[in-house]
Tab-separated table of C-alpha atoms in Angstrom:
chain	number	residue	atom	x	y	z
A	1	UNK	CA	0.000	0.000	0.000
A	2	UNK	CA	1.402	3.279	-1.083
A	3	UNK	CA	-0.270	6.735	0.108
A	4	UNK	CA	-0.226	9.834	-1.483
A	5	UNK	CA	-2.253	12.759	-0.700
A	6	UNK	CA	-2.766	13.586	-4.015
A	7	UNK	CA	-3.020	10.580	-7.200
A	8	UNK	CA	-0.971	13.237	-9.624
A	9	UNK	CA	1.873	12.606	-7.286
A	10	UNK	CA	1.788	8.961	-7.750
A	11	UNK	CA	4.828	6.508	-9.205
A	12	UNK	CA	4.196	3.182	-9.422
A	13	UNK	CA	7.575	1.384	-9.972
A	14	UNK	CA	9.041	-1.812	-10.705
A	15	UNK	CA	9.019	-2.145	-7.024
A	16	UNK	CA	5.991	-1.694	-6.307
A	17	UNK	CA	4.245	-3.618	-9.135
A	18	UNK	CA	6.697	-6.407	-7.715
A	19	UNK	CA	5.008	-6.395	-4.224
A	20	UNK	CA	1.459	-5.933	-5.972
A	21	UNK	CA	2.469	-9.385	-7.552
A	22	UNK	CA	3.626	-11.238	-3.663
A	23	UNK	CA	0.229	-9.921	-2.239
A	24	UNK	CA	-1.561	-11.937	-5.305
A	25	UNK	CA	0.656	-15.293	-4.363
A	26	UNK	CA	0.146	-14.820	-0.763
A	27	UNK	CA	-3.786	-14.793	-1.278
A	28	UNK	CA	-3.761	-17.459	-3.450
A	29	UNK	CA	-1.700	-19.638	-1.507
A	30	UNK	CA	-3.808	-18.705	1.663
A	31	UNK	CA	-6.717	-20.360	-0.021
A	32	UNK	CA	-4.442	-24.004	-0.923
A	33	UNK	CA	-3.853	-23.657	3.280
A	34	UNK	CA	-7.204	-23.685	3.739
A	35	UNK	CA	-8.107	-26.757	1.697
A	36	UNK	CA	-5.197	-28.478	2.714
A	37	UNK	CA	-3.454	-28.653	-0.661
A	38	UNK	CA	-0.464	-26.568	0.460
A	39	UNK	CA	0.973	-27.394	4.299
A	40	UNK	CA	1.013	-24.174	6.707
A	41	UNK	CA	5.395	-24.991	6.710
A	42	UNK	CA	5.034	-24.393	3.284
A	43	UNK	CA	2.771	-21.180	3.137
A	44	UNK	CA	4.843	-19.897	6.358
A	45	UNK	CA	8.285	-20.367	4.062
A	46	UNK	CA	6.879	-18.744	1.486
A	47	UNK	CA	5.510	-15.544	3.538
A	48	UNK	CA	8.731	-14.976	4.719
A	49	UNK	CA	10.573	-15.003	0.849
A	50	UNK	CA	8.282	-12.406	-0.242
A	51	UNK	CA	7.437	-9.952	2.579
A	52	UNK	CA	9.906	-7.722	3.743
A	53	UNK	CA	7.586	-4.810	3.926
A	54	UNK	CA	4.736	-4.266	1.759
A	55	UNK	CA	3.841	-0.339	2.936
A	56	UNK	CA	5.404	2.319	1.719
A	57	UNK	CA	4.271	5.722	3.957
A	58	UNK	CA	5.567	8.230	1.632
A	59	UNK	CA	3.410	11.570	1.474
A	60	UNK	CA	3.969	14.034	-1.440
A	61	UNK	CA	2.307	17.721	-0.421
A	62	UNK	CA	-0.999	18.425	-2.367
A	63	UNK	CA	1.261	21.786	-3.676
A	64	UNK	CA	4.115	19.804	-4.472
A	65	UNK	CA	5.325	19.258	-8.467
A	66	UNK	CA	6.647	16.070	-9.011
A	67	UNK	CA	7.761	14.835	-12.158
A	68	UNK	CA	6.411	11.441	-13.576
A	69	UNK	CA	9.992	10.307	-14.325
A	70	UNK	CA	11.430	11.337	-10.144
A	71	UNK	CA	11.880	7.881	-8.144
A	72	UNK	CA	11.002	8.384	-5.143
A	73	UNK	CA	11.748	6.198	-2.022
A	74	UNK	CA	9.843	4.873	0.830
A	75	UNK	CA	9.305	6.790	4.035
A	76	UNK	CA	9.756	10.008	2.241
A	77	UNK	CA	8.289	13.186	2.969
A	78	UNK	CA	7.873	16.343	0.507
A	79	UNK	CA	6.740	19.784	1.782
A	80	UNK	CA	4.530	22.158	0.510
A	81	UNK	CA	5.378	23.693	-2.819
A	82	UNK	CA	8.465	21.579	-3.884
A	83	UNK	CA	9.321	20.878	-7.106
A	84	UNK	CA	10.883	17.747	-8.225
A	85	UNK	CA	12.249	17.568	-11.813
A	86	UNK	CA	12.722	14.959	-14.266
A	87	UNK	CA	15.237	11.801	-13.443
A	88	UNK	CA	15.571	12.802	-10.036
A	89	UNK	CA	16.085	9.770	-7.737
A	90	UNK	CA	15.020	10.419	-4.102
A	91	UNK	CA	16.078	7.404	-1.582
A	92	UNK	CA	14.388	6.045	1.770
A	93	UNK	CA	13.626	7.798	4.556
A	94	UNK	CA	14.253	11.303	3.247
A	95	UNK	CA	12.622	14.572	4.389
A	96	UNK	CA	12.584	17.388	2.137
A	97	UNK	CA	11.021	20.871	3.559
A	98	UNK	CA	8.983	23.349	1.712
A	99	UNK	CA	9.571	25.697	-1.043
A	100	UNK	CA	12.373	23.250	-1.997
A	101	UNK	CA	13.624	22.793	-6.154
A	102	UNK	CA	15.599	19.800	-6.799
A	103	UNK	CA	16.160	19.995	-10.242
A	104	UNK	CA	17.059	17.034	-13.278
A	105	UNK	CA	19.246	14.204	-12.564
A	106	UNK	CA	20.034	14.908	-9.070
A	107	UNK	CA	20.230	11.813	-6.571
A	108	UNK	CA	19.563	12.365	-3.347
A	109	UNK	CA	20.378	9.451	-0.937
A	110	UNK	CA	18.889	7.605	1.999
A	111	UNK	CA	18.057	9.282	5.351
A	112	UNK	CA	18.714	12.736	3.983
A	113	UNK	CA	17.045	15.935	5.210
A	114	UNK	CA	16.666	19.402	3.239
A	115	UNK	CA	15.101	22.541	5.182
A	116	UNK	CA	12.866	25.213	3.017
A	117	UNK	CA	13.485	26.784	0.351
A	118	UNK	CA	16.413	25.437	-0.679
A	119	UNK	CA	17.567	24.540	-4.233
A	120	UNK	CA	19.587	21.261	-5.723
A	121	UNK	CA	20.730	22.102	-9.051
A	122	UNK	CA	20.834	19.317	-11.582
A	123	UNK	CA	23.131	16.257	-11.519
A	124	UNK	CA	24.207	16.711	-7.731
A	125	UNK	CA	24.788	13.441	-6.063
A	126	UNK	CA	23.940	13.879	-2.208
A	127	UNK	CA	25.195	11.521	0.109
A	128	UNK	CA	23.474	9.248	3.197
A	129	UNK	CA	22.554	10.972	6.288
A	130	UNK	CA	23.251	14.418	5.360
A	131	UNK	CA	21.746	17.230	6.715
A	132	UNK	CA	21.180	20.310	4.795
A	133	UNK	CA	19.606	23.613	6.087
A	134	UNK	CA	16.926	26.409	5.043
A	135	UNK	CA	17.727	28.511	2.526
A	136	UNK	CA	20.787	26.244	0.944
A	137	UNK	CA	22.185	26.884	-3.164
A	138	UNK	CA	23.957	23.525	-4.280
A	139	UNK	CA	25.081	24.262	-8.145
A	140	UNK	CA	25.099	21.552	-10.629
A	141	UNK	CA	27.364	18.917	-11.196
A	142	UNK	CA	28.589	18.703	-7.486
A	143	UNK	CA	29.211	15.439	-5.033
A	144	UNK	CA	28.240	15.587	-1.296
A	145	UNK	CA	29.483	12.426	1.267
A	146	UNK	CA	27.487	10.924	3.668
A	147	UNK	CA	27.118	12.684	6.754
A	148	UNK	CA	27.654	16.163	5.799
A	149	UNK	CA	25.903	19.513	7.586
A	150	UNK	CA	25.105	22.313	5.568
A	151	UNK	CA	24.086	25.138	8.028
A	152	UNK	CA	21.320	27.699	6.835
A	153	UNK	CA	22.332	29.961	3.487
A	154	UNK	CA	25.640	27.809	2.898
A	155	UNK	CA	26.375	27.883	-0.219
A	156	UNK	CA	28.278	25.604	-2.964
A	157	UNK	CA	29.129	26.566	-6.337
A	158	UNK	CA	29.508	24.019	-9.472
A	159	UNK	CA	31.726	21.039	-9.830
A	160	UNK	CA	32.819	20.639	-6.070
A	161	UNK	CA	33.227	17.961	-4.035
A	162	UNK	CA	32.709	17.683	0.240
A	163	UNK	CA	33.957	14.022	1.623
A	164	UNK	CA	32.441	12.732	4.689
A	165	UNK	CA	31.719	14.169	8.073
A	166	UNK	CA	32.162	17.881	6.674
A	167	UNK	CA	29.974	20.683	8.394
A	168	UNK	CA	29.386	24.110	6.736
A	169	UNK	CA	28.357	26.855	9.185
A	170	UNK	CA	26.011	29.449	8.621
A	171	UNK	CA	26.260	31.997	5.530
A	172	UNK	CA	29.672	30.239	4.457
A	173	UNK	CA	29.743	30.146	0.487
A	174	UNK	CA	32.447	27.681	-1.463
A	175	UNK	CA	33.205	28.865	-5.066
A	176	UNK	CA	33.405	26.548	-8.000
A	177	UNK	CA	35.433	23.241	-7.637
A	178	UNK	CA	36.187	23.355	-4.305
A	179	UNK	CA	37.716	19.588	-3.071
A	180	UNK	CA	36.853	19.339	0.785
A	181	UNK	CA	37.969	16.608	2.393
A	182	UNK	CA	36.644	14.052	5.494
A	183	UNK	CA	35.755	15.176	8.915
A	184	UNK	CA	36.739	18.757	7.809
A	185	UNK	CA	34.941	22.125	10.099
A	186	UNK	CA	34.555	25.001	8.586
A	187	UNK	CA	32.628	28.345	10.719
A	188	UNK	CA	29.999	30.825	9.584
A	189	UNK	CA	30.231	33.556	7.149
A	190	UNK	CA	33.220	32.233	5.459
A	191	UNK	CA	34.343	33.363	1.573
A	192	UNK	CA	36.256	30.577	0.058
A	193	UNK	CA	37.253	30.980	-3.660
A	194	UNK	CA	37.619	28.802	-6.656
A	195	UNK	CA	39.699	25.764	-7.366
A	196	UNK	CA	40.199	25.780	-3.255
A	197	UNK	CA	42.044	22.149	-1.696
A	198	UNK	CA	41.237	21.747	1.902
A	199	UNK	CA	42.700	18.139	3.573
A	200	UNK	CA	40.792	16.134	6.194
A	201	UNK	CA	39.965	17.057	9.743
A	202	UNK	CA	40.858	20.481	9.482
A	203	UNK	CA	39.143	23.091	11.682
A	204	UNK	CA	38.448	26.527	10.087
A	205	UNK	CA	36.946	29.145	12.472
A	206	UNK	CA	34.520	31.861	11.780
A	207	UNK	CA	34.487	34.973	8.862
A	208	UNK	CA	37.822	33.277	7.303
A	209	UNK	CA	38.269	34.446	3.483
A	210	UNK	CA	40.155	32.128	1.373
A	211	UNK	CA	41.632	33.542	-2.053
A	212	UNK	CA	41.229	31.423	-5.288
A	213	UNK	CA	44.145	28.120	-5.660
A	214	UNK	CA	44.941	27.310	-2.053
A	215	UNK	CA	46.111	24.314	-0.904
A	216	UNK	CA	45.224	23.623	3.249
A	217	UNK	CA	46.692	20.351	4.392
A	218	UNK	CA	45.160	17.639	6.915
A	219	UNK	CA	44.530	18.140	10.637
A	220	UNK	CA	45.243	22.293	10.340
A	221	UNK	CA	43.426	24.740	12.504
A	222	UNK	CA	42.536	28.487	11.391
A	223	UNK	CA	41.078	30.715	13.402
A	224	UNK	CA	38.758	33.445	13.472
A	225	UNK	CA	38.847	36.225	10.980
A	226	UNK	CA	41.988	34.637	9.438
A	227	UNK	CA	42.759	35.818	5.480
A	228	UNK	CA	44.589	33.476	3.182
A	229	UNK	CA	45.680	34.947	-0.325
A	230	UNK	CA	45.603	33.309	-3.390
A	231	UNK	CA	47.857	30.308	-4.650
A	232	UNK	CA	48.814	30.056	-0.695
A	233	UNK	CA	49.750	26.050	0.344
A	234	UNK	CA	49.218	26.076	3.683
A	235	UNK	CA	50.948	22.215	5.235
A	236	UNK	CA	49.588	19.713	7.408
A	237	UNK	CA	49.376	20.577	11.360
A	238	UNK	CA	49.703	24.342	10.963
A	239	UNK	CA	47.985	26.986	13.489
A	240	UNK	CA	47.018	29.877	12.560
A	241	UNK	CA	46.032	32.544	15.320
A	242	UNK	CA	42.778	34.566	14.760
A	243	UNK	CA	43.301	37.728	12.352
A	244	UNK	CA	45.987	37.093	10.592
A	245	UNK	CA	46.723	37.286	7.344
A	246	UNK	CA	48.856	34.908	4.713
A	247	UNK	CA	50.566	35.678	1.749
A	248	UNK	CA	50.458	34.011	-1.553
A	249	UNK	CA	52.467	31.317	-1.765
């Protein structure tokens, strides 16, 4: 059983045709139980073979625009006023807010959850488990990890790429191509440039501007209100105090 609040909103899958077919065996092997043509081993065998779960609770908004050609997942939830575009594949168990445009070919993976008004751009791939906030720009052609945070009015332009475990504070924008890797913090209200290289687990503190072609290596800290000038290659371990400023490289 599949609800929707609203039969425009409907896809009916290969999945779910598949588990329209089980409920047919089920019933007619119910009635060979009855008779006594089919022992209740063999009808218990069988139930277990073909249900793992038959319902699917997803609930599309009446105001929501889904395209006929979206996938979308079980468990999932779609606010008021999204719009889902064509080829867009939306996993299990993923909330998506109101107000929200995820646009062609994006992928959006289990256990995700987007706040309002925030806009996927085509051909994203978002990861498992991430949570992205109110008010969020993702440009096209960009790949997020599982288990990333994007704070409210982050921003990241085209062709970029965030590993695992990364968290994006508040009103911090990454420009186009920016390589991010695992476990990496970075504050609110950064500025961080074009073709920008950041290593894994490295902490980045509040209103930090980063200048287009720098290189941060793994396990760094920066702190607040730090400036780091362009073509800068910043190496592994480094502090730097709050408010200073780097040279290019």
């Amino acid at each position: 059983l599949i609800y929707f609040n609203n039969i425009s909103n409907c896809y009916i899958g290969n999945e779910e045709i598949r588990q329209l077919n089980n409920a047919k065996i089920i019933t007619s092997a119910e009635q060979f139980v009855t008779t006594g043509q089919v022992p209740k081993e063999q009808f218990t065998s069988l139930i277990n073979n073909l249900t793992p779960p038959l319902i699917n609770l997803t609930t599309i908004d009446t105001t929501a625009n889904v395209n006929i050609t979206a996938k979308i997942g079980e468990n999932v939830k779609v606010g008021v006023n999204t719009v889902i575009e064509q080829g867009v594949i939306i996993g299990n168990n993923v909330i998506i807010g109101s107000n929200v445009t995820i646009k062609k070919d994006a992928v959006i993976k289990d256990g995700t959850q987007i706040g309002s008004n925030t806009v996927i751009e085509k051909s994203n791939t978002i990861g498992t488990d991430n949570i992205i906030g109110n008010n969020v720009t993702i440009k096209k052609e960009c790949v997020l990890a599982n288990n990333v945070t994007l704070a409210d009015f982050a921003g990241i332009e085209e062709n970029s790429k965030i590993g695992g475990f990364v968290t994006i504070g508040l009103n911090t924008k990454l420009q186009k191509e920016t390589f991010i890797a695992d476990g990496t913090s970075i504050g609110a209200n950064g500025n961080f440039d074009k073709n920008i290289k950041i290593g894994s687990n490295v902490t980045i503190l509040d209103n930090v501007i980063v200048k287009k072609e720098v290189q941060v290596g793994d396990r760094t800290f920066i702190g607040n209100n730090v400036t780091i000038n362009q073509t800068a290659k910043i190496g592994s371990d480094v502090i730097i105090n709050n408010s200073l400023t780097i040279g290019s490289n």
